Coordinates of C-alpha atoms and ligand atoms in Angstrom, one line a residue:
M280 CA -16.7 84.6 -18.1
T281 CA -14.6 86.5 -20.5
I282 CA -12.5 84.7 -23.1
S283 CA -9.9 86.3 -25.2
R284 CA -9.4 85.7 -28.8
R285 CA -5.9 84.5 -28.0
N286 CA -7.4 81.8 -25.7
L287 CA -9.8 80.9 -28.4
L288 CA -7.0 80.4 -30.9
R289 CA -4.8 78.7 -28.5
G290 CA -7.2 75.9 -28.1
G291 CA -8.6 74.3 -25.1
S292 CA -12.3 73.5 -24.7
T293 CA -13.5 76.5 -26.7
L294 CA -11.6 75.2 -29.7
V295 CA -13.2 71.9 -29.1
A296 CA -16.4 73.7 -29.1
L297 CA -15.7 75.2 -32.5
T298 CA -14.5 71.9 -34.0
T299 CA -17.7 70.2 -33.0
L300 CA -20.1 72.9 -34.2
G301 CA -22.3 71.4 -36.8
C302 CA -21.4 68.1 -35.4
E303 CA -23.7 68.5 -32.4
T304 CA -21.8 66.3 -30.1
S305 CA -22.4 66.1 -26.4
S306 CA -21.6 69.5 -25.0
P307 CA -20.3 71.5 -27.9
L308 CA -20.8 75.1 -27.0
D309 CA -19.8 75.1 -23.4
A310 CA -16.6 76.5 -22.1
G311 CA -18.4 79.1 -20.0
L312 CA -20.0 80.8 -23.1
E313 CA -23.4 80.5 -21.5
D314 CA -24.9 78.4 -24.2
T315 CA -28.0 77.0 -22.7
S316 CA -29.2 75.0 -25.7
T317 CA -27.2 71.8 -25.0
P318 CA -27.4 70.2 -21.7
P319 CA -24.8 67.5 -20.9
R320 CA -25.7 64.2 -22.4
D321 CA -27.3 61.5 -20.3
T322 CA -28.5 63.9 -17.6
P323 CA -32.1 63.6 -16.6
A324 CA -34.4 65.0 -19.2
P325 CA -36.4 68.1 -18.4
E326 CA -40.2 68.0 -18.2
P327 CA -41.2 68.0 -21.8
D328 CA -42.8 71.2 -23.1
V329 CA -46.4 70.1 -23.7
R330 CA -47.5 73.3 -25.4
E331 CA -49.3 72.6 -28.7
Q332 CA -49.0 74.7 -31.8
P333 CA -52.1 76.8 -32.2
D334 CA -52.4 76.1 -35.9
A335 CA -51.9 72.3 -35.6
G336 CA -55.7 71.7 -35.9
P337 CA -57.5 68.9 -34.1
P338 CA -55.6 65.6 -33.7
L339 CA -55.6 63.7 -36.9
T340 CA -57.6 60.5 -37.3
G341 CA -58.1 58.0 -40.1
P342 CA -55.7 56.5 -42.5
F343 CA -53.7 59.6 -43.6
Q344 CA -52.4 61.1 -40.4
H345 CA -48.9 61.6 -41.8
G346 CA -49.9 63.7 -44.7
V347 CA -48.9 63.6 -48.3
A348 CA -45.7 64.6 -50.0
S349 CA -44.0 64.7 -53.4
G350 CA -40.5 64.9 -54.7
D351 CA -37.8 64.6 -57.4
P352 CA -39.6 66.3 -60.2
F353 CA -38.8 65.2 -63.8
P354 CA -40.4 67.0 -66.8
D355 CA -43.0 64.2 -67.1
S356 CA -43.2 62.5 -63.7
V357 CA -42.9 63.1 -60.0
V358 CA -42.7 60.9 -56.9
L359 CA -45.9 60.9 -54.8
W360 CA -45.9 59.8 -51.1
T361 CA -48.2 59.0 -48.3
R362 CA -48.6 56.6 -45.4
I363 CA -51.5 54.6 -44.1
S364 CA -51.7 55.2 -40.4
E365 CA -52.8 52.5 -37.9
A366 CA -53.0 49.8 -40.5
S367 CA -52.5 46.2 -39.5
A368 CA -52.8 44.4 -42.8
A369 CA -51.9 45.0 -46.5
V370 CA -53.8 48.0 -47.9
S371 CA -54.7 49.0 -51.4
V372 CA -54.2 52.7 -52.1
D373 CA -55.5 54.6 -55.1
Y374 CA -54.1 58.0 -56.2
E375 CA -55.3 60.7 -58.5
V376 CA -53.5 63.6 -60.1
A377 CA -55.4 66.6 -61.5
E378 CA -54.7 69.9 -63.1
D379 CA -57.0 71.7 -60.7
P380 CA -57.5 71.6 -56.9
A381 CA -61.2 70.6 -57.4
F382 CA -60.1 67.5 -59.4
A383 CA -62.3 68.3 -62.3
S384 CA -59.5 67.5 -64.8
I385 CA -57.8 64.3 -63.7
V386 CA -54.7 63.4 -65.7
A387 CA -53.3 60.3 -64.0
T388 CA -54.6 57.6 -61.7
G389 CA -53.3 54.4 -60.3
S390 CA -53.4 51.9 -57.5
V391 CA -50.6 50.5 -55.3
S392 CA -50.5 48.2 -52.3
T393 CA -48.5 48.7 -49.1
D394 CA -47.9 46.7 -46.0
A395 CA -45.9 46.4 -42.8
S396 CA -42.7 45.5 -44.7
R397 CA -42.4 49.2 -45.7
D398 CA -44.1 50.6 -42.6
Y399 CA -47.3 51.2 -44.7
T400 CA -45.6 54.0 -46.6
V401 CA -46.6 54.5 -50.3
K402 CA -44.2 55.8 -52.9
V403 CA -45.4 55.9 -56.5
I404 CA -44.1 57.7 -59.5
A405 CA -46.9 59.6 -61.3
E406 CA -46.1 59.5 -65.0
G407 CA -47.3 61.0 -68.2
L408 CA -47.3 64.6 -66.8
A409 CA -46.6 67.8 -68.7
S410 CA -43.5 69.8 -68.0
A411 CA -43.4 73.0 -65.9
T412 CA -46.9 72.3 -64.6
S413 CA -48.4 72.4 -61.1
Y414 CA -50.6 69.5 -60.2
Y415 CA -52.8 68.5 -57.3
Y416 CA -52.9 65.0 -56.0
R417 CA -54.7 62.9 -53.4
F418 CA -54.9 59.3 -52.2
V419 CA -57.9 57.1 -51.3
A420 CA -57.7 54.1 -49.0
A421 CA -60.3 52.3 -46.8
G422 CA -63.0 54.6 -48.2
E423 CA -61.3 57.8 -47.0
T424 CA -59.5 60.5 -49.0
S425 CA -56.3 62.2 -48.0
T426 CA -55.7 65.9 -47.9
I427 CA -54.8 67.4 -51.3
G428 CA -51.2 67.8 -52.2
R429 CA -49.7 70.2 -54.7
T430 CA -46.6 69.5 -56.8
R431 CA -44.8 70.7 -59.8
T432 CA -42.9 69.1 -62.7
A433 CA -39.6 70.2 -63.9
P434 CA -39.4 72.3 -67.1
E435 CA -37.8 71.4 -70.4
G436 CA -35.9 73.5 -73.0
D437 CA -35.7 77.2 -72.5
V438 CA -36.4 78.2 -69.0
S439 CA -36.4 81.9 -67.9
R440 CA -36.7 81.7 -64.1
L441 CA -36.8 79.2 -61.3
R442 CA -37.2 79.6 -57.5
F443 CA -36.4 77.2 -54.7
A444 CA -36.3 77.2 -50.9
V445 CA -33.1 75.6 -49.4
A446 CA -33.4 74.1 -45.9
S447 CA -31.5 71.9 -43.5
C448 CA -31.2 70.9 -39.8
S449 CA -34.5 70.6 -38.1
S450 CA -33.8 69.5 -34.5
L451 CA -37.4 69.0 -33.2
A452 CA -36.1 69.3 -29.7
H453 CA -34.9 72.8 -30.3
G454 CA -38.2 74.4 -31.2
Y455 CA -41.0 74.9 -33.7
F456 CA -40.8 74.6 -37.4
H457 CA -41.7 78.1 -38.3
G458 CA -39.3 78.0 -41.2
Y459 CA -41.2 75.1 -42.8
R460 CA -44.5 77.0 -42.4
R461 CA -43.1 80.1 -44.1
I462 CA -41.8 77.9 -46.9
A463 CA -45.2 76.3 -47.2
E464 CA -46.9 79.7 -47.6
R465 CA -44.7 80.6 -50.6
A466 CA -46.8 79.7 -53.7
D467 CA -44.1 80.4 -56.2
L468 CA -41.5 77.8 -55.4
D469 CA -40.6 75.1 -57.9
A470 CA -39.3 72.8 -55.2
V471 CA -37.8 72.7 -51.7
I472 CA -34.2 71.5 -51.6
H473 CA -33.4 69.8 -48.2
L474 CA -29.7 69.2 -47.4
G475 CA -30.1 66.9 -44.5
D476 CA -30.4 66.6 -40.7
Y477 CA -34.2 66.3 -41.5
I478 CA -34.6 64.3 -38.3
Y479 CA -32.3 64.0 -35.3
E480 CA -31.5 60.7 -33.6
Y481 CA -31.2 61.9 -30.0
G482 CA -33.3 61.0 -27.0
T483 CA -35.4 63.5 -25.1
G484 CA -33.2 66.1 -23.4
Q485 CA -30.0 65.0 -25.0
Y486 CA -29.8 67.8 -27.5
G487 CA -32.4 70.5 -27.1
R488 CA -35.2 70.6 -24.6
I489 CA -38.1 72.5 -26.1
R490 CA -39.9 69.4 -27.4
S491 CA -39.6 65.8 -26.4
Y492 CA -39.0 62.9 -28.7
Q493 CA -40.7 59.8 -29.8
P494 CA -39.4 57.3 -28.9
D495 CA -37.8 59.1 -26.0
H496 CA -34.4 57.3 -26.3
E497 CA -31.7 57.6 -28.9
I498 CA -32.9 55.8 -32.0
R499 CA -31.0 52.7 -33.2
S500 CA -33.5 50.1 -34.6
L501 CA -35.7 50.2 -37.7
E502 CA -38.7 50.5 -35.4
D503 CA -37.0 53.5 -33.7
Y504 CA -36.2 55.3 -36.9
R505 CA -39.8 54.8 -38.2
I506 CA -41.3 56.1 -35.1
R507 CA -39.1 59.2 -35.3
Y508 CA -40.1 59.9 -38.9
A509 CA -43.7 59.5 -37.9
Q510 CA -43.3 62.0 -35.1
Y511 CA -41.8 64.5 -37.5
R512 CA -44.6 64.0 -40.0
G513 CA -47.0 64.6 -37.2
D514 CA -45.7 68.2 -37.1
A515 CA -48.2 70.4 -38.8
D516 CA -45.7 72.8 -40.2
L517 CA -43.4 70.2 -41.8
R518 CA -46.4 68.3 -43.1
E519 CA -47.7 71.5 -44.7
A520 CA -44.4 72.2 -46.4
H521 CA -44.5 68.7 -47.9
R522 CA -48.1 69.1 -48.9
Q523 CA -47.5 72.3 -50.9
H524 CA -44.2 71.7 -52.6
P525 CA -42.1 68.8 -54.0
F526 CA -38.9 68.2 -52.0
I527 CA -35.5 67.3 -53.4
T528 CA -33.6 65.7 -50.4
T529 CA -30.4 64.3 -49.4
W530 CA -29.4 63.1 -45.9
D531 CA -26.7 64.2 -43.5
D532 CA -25.5 62.6 -40.3
H533 CA -28.5 62.8 -38.0
E534 CA -30.7 60.7 -40.2
S535 CA -28.4 57.9 -38.9
A536 CA -26.1 59.1 -36.1
D537 CA -23.9 62.2 -35.2
N538 CA -20.9 62.7 -37.5
A539 CA -21.5 59.5 -39.3
W540 CA -19.1 58.1 -41.9
R541 CA -19.2 55.0 -44.0
D542 CA -18.4 52.5 -41.2
G543 CA -19.3 54.3 -38.1
A544 CA -20.3 57.5 -36.3
N545 CA -18.8 59.8 -33.7
E546 CA -20.8 58.7 -30.7
H547 CA -21.7 55.2 -31.9
T548 CA -20.0 52.4 -30.1
D549 CA -20.7 48.7 -30.5
E550 CA -20.9 48.4 -26.7
K551 CA -23.6 51.0 -26.4
D552 CA -25.4 50.8 -29.7
G553 CA -24.7 47.4 -31.2
P554 CA -22.9 46.9 -34.5
W555 CA -23.0 49.9 -37.0
A556 CA -24.0 48.0 -40.2
P557 CA -27.5 47.1 -39.0
R558 CA -28.1 50.5 -37.5
L559 CA -27.1 52.2 -40.8
A560 CA -29.3 49.7 -42.7
A561 CA -32.2 50.6 -40.4
A562 CA -31.7 54.3 -40.9
S563 CA -31.4 53.9 -44.6
Q564 CA -34.5 51.8 -44.9
A565 CA -36.6 54.3 -42.9
Y566 CA -35.3 57.2 -44.9
R567 CA -36.2 55.4 -48.2
E568 CA -39.6 54.6 -46.8
W569 CA -40.5 58.0 -45.5
M570 CA -38.8 60.4 -48.0
P571 CA -40.2 61.1 -51.5
F572 CA -37.0 60.7 -53.5
R573 CA -36.1 58.4 -56.5
E574 CA -33.9 55.7 -55.0
G575 CA -30.8 54.7 -56.9
E576 CA -29.3 51.3 -56.9
G577 CA -29.0 50.0 -53.4
G578 CA -30.9 53.0 -52.1
R579 CA -28.1 55.4 -53.0
L580 CA -28.9 59.1 -53.0
Q581 CA -26.6 60.6 -55.7
R582 CA -28.7 61.7 -58.7
A583 CA -29.2 64.6 -61.0
L584 CA -32.4 66.6 -61.7
V585 CA -32.4 68.8 -64.8
Y586 CA -34.5 71.9 -65.0
G587 CA -34.2 72.6 -68.8
N588 CA -31.3 74.7 -69.9
L589 CA -31.3 76.8 -66.7
I590 CA -30.4 74.5 -63.8
E591 CA -28.9 71.1 -63.2
L592 CA -29.2 70.0 -59.6
I593 CA -26.5 67.5 -58.7
V594 CA -27.5 65.8 -55.5
L595 CA -24.7 64.1 -53.5
D596 CA -24.2 61.9 -50.4
T597 CA -21.0 63.3 -48.8
R598 CA -22.0 61.8 -45.5
I599 CA -22.1 58.0 -45.8
W600 CA -21.6 56.6 -49.3
G601 CA -17.8 56.9 -49.7
R602 CA -16.7 58.9 -46.6
D603 CA -13.6 57.9 -44.8
L604 CA -13.3 58.3 -41.1
Q605 CA -12.8 62.0 -40.1
A606 CA -9.2 62.9 -39.4
S607 CA -8.4 63.4 -35.7
G608 CA -7.0 66.9 -36.3
S609 CA -4.5 68.9 -38.2
G610 CA -1.7 66.6 -37.0
D611 CA -3.4 63.4 -38.3
P612 CA -0.9 61.9 -40.9
T613 CA -3.9 60.7 -43.0
L614 CA -5.3 64.2 -43.4
L615 CA -3.4 65.0 -46.6
D616 CA -3.7 61.5 -48.2
E617 CA -4.4 61.8 -51.9
D618 CA -7.0 59.1 -51.7
R619 CA -8.8 60.3 -48.6
Q620 CA -12.5 60.2 -49.6
L621 CA -15.5 62.3 -48.7
L622 CA -17.4 61.3 -51.9
G623 CA -15.9 57.9 -52.8
A624 CA -14.1 57.6 -56.2
D625 CA -17.3 56.6 -58.0
Q626 CA -19.3 59.5 -56.7
E627 CA -16.4 61.9 -57.5
A628 CA -16.5 60.6 -61.1
F629 CA -20.3 61.0 -61.1
L630 CA -20.0 64.7 -59.9
L631 CA -17.3 65.6 -62.4
G632 CA -19.1 63.8 -65.2
R633 CA -22.3 65.7 -64.6
L634 CA -20.4 69.0 -64.2
E635 CA -18.5 68.5 -67.5
G636 CA -21.5 67.2 -69.4
S637 CA -24.2 69.5 -68.2
T638 CA -26.0 71.7 -70.8
A639 CA -27.6 73.8 -68.1
R640 CA -26.4 77.3 -67.3
W641 CA -26.2 76.8 -63.5
K642 CA -24.8 73.7 -61.9
L643 CA -26.2 73.5 -58.3
V644 CA -24.3 70.9 -56.2
C645 CA -26.7 69.9 -53.4
Q646 CA -24.6 68.4 -50.6
Q647 CA -24.1 68.4 -46.9
V648 CA -20.9 70.0 -45.5
M649 CA -19.1 73.3 -46.0
M650 CA -16.6 73.4 -48.8
A651 CA -15.0 76.8 -48.1
T652 CA -12.2 76.9 -45.5
L653 CA -13.0 78.2 -42.1
P654 CA -10.3 80.2 -40.3
A655 CA -8.7 79.5 -36.9
F656 CA -9.6 75.8 -36.6
L657 CA -9.9 72.7 -38.6
N658 CA -13.4 71.2 -38.8
T659 CA -12.4 67.7 -39.9
D660 CA -16.0 66.8 -40.7
Q661 CA -16.2 69.3 -43.6
W662 CA -14.3 69.5 -46.9
D663 CA -11.4 71.0 -44.9
G664 CA -10.9 67.5 -43.6
Y665 CA -10.7 66.0 -47.1
P666 CA -8.4 68.6 -48.9
A667 CA -7.1 66.4 -51.7
Q668 CA -10.5 65.6 -53.0
R669 CA -11.6 69.2 -52.7
R670 CA -8.6 70.3 -54.7
R671 CA -9.3 67.7 -57.4
V672 CA -12.9 68.7 -57.8
L673 CA -12.2 72.4 -57.9
S674 CA -9.2 72.0 -60.2
A675 CA -11.5 70.0 -62.6
I676 CA -13.9 72.9 -62.6
E677 CA -11.2 75.3 -63.3
D678 CA -9.3 73.3 -65.9
G679 CA -12.5 72.3 -67.6
G680 CA -13.6 75.9 -67.9
I681 CA -16.9 74.9 -66.1
S682 CA -18.7 78.1 -65.1
D683 CA -21.6 78.9 -62.9
V684 CA -21.1 76.2 -60.3
V685 CA -22.9 76.9 -57.0
I686 CA -22.3 74.7 -53.9
L687 CA -25.4 74.3 -51.7
T688 CA -24.6 73.4 -48.1
G689 CA -26.3 72.8 -44.7
D690 CA -25.0 71.1 -41.6
I691 CA -23.4 74.0 -39.7
H692 CA -26.6 75.9 -38.5
S693 CA -25.4 79.3 -39.7
S694 CA -25.6 81.5 -42.8
W695 CA -22.6 81.9 -45.1
A696 CA -21.7 83.0 -48.6
A697 CA -18.3 82.0 -49.9
E698 CA -16.1 82.3 -53.0
I699 CA -13.9 79.3 -53.5
A700 CA -10.6 79.0 -55.4
A701 CA -9.0 75.7 -56.4
D702 CA -5.7 77.2 -55.1
P703 CA -6.4 79.7 -52.3
S704 CA -3.1 81.5 -52.9
T705 CA -4.5 82.7 -56.2
Y706 CA -7.7 84.3 -54.7
V707 CA -7.9 88.1 -54.7
P708 CA -10.4 89.2 -52.1
A709 CA -10.9 92.7 -53.6
T710 CA -12.0 91.4 -56.9
G711 CA -12.8 87.7 -56.4
A712 CA -10.3 86.8 -59.0
G713 CA -9.1 83.2 -58.7
A714 CA -12.5 81.8 -57.5
V715 CA -14.0 79.0 -59.5
A716 CA -17.2 78.5 -57.7
V717 CA -19.5 80.1 -55.1
E718 CA -21.0 78.4 -52.0
L719 CA -24.1 79.3 -50.0
V720 CA -24.8 77.8 -46.6
A721 CA -28.4 77.7 -45.3
P722 CA -29.0 78.1 -41.6
G723 CA -30.8 75.4 -39.6
I724 CA -34.6 75.4 -39.5
T725 CA -34.3 75.0 -35.7
S726 CA -30.9 73.6 -34.9
P727 CA -28.8 76.0 -32.9
G728 CA -25.8 77.9 -34.3
F729 CA -23.1 79.6 -32.4
S730 CA -23.9 81.0 -28.9
E731 CA -24.0 84.8 -28.8
G732 CA -20.6 85.0 -27.1
L733 CA -18.8 82.7 -29.4
A734 CA -20.4 84.3 -32.4
A735 CA -19.0 87.7 -31.4
L736 CA -15.5 86.3 -31.1
Y737 CA -15.6 84.2 -34.2
T738 CA -17.1 87.1 -36.3
D739 CA -14.0 89.1 -35.7
I740 CA -11.8 86.2 -36.7
V741 CA -13.7 85.6 -40.0
N742 CA -13.7 89.3 -40.8
D743 CA -9.9 89.5 -40.2
E744 CA -8.7 86.2 -41.7
A745 CA -11.3 84.9 -44.2
P746 CA -12.3 87.5 -46.8
H747 CA -13.5 84.7 -49.1
F748 CA -16.7 84.8 -46.9
R749 CA -18.7 87.6 -48.4
F750 CA -21.5 87.3 -45.9
F751 CA -22.0 85.3 -42.7
E752 CA -24.3 85.3 -39.7
L753 CA -23.8 82.7 -36.9
V754 CA -26.8 82.8 -34.7
H755 CA -30.2 82.9 -36.5
R756 CA -32.3 80.0 -37.7
G757 CA -34.0 80.2 -41.1
Y758 CA -33.7 79.1 -44.7
V759 CA -32.6 80.4 -48.1
I760 CA -34.6 81.4 -51.1
L761 CA -32.7 80.7 -54.3
D762 CA -34.0 82.7 -57.3
V763 CA -32.3 81.9 -60.6
D764 CA -32.4 83.2 -64.2
A765 CA -29.9 83.1 -67.0
D766 CA -28.1 86.2 -65.8
R767 CA -27.8 85.6 -62.1
C768 CA -28.2 83.2 -59.3
Q769 CA -29.7 85.0 -56.3
S770 CA -29.5 83.8 -52.7
T771 CA -31.6 85.4 -50.0
W772 CA -31.1 84.3 -46.4
M773 CA -34.4 84.5 -44.5
H774 CA -34.0 84.6 -40.7
L775 CA -36.6 83.8 -38.0
D776 CA -37.3 85.7 -34.8
D777 CA -37.6 82.9 -32.3
V778 CA -38.1 79.1 -32.9
T779 CA -38.4 78.4 -29.2
D780 CA -41.8 80.1 -29.0
F781 CA -44.7 78.5 -31.0
R782 CA -46.4 81.9 -31.2
A783 CA -43.4 83.5 -32.9
G784 CA -42.2 82.8 -36.5
V785 CA -41.8 86.2 -38.1
E786 CA -39.2 86.1 -40.8
T787 CA -37.0 88.8 -42.1
E788 CA -34.7 89.1 -45.1
A789 CA -31.2 89.0 -43.6
Q790 CA -29.2 89.3 -46.8
T791 CA -29.5 89.0 -50.6
L792 CA -26.5 88.3 -52.8
D793 CA -26.3 87.8 -56.6
C794 CA -23.8 85.8 -58.5
T795 CA -23.6 87.0 -62.1
S796 CA -23.3 84.3 -64.7
G797 CA -19.7 83.8 -65.7
T798 CA -18.2 85.4 -62.6
P799 CA -18.0 83.3 -59.4
R800 CA -18.5 86.2 -57.0
W801 CA -21.3 87.3 -54.6
N802 CA -22.4 90.9 -54.9
P803 CA -25.2 92.7 -53.0
G804 CA -28.5 92.2 -54.7
E805 CA -32.2 93.1 -54.3
M806 CA -34.5 90.2 -53.5
A807 CA -36.6 89.4 -56.5
A808 CA -40.3 89.8 -56.1
A809 CA -42.5 86.7 -55.8
R810 CA -43.8 85.4 -59.1
S811 CA -47.3 86.8 -59.8
D812 CA -48.4 83.8 -61.8
A813 CA -47.9 81.2 -59.1
P814 CA -50.6 78.4 -59.2
T815 CA -52.9 78.5 -56.2
L816 CA -51.8 76.7 -53.0
A817 CA -53.6 73.4 -52.3
P818 CA -56.7 74.0 -50.3
Ligands
FE65 FE1 -27.6 69.7 -38.1
CA66 CA1 -24.9 67.6 -39.7

């Protein structure tokens, strides 16, 4: 079928397709555009693909089948995580942290207990560590020792260079986690920033059909969410990324349900799914149990991580904490309400307070949904659907003279670099004048972007109508390498050849852009070489 740009802009089902991209609802990219990734919901599931990854190793046995992980580095401490598999009673777990992978020089030890009330997960903060230092850690339980993890504390004071991977959107049903494996292999990362859609809640065959899910139905209960996290941590590639690097995570919708907001979700109905509050509580509890982050009061995710005078990471929850129901469209009378909330008033105050008070050169705002305006349609799930709050945040940046703000975004399964003005009418595409911040959007690890047909059409529209996007690519999966020094923040979009084939996984540098300190503009750059002094990967 051919579809004209005029038809695209006039609406109909293709416009619906666009508005639901990144929202992953039932049949988003249909309209005859030959997207084969998303079968209609509630059709019989295909035969699961039973191929095994060749590098997965033998089936894991013993108490540590879900690996080890670490997260939220401070200069003197880091969260360590593991889980005791197949336990049926309370277990005592010891941990050791060493300067070397042979554990000749142990610097911290401790013992904690876990039980069924927290799904036998272990989360402990290892303290008394030195800043800007890589450590190796392991757990001991029931006479057995875990694999060795590797982590790294944050630096203090003067910092010359930092390097992160930025990831989002790993729909297990859409393929293999080659992106996590490539991230695991990079010895020179300070941390992995994960912007959400770490798990997906669907049942087998509902969204993607390369791999089948455990449990095989859409997840709703605490037990369901726990089983899904356990399946994800059974994936060798994801487990290896956690083993080699600390993660800094926030969640998006699919850690609970598609296009969630504070009091509900797009496809959640009380009739089908039961009440929302206990479902969200179950999703939140499983996330807190399984993810290595420092929990705020009530389990809240907003927090800041300071990497000396170079970077402050401001981590937000735009998904649940304060989010109002998405507007129904451009004609929704509530769309322009001054008090329409994506963040919640308290989280907006937190964000602006951190931005205004930060002593770091670069302020990296780690959050979920795209802040830059997309042309031709209104995606009400993004900041476009919460314009008053976006204008307040950007105006505060402008009025406060706050420089070097970089928005980090996931959610939409495609690669973008944007320059963002508080008042779009002041933006000058030829020079970037008027912009107050830049944004980078990481593609999905596996979750599908635009179909080829839709991508071709929409590429023309963006090129014609949205010059604030300095780079975009709508199809490939991958992740971003963020390399930062005092002079520039560099973003490199790494793309993967094929996530549907476990034998694939070749990555290529798709684009490198530099933002020079003091000028919120993306310019072509040359990808910085890996650091030669990176500590050895965990054996
Ligand atoms: Fe996603
Ligand atoms: Ca999402």
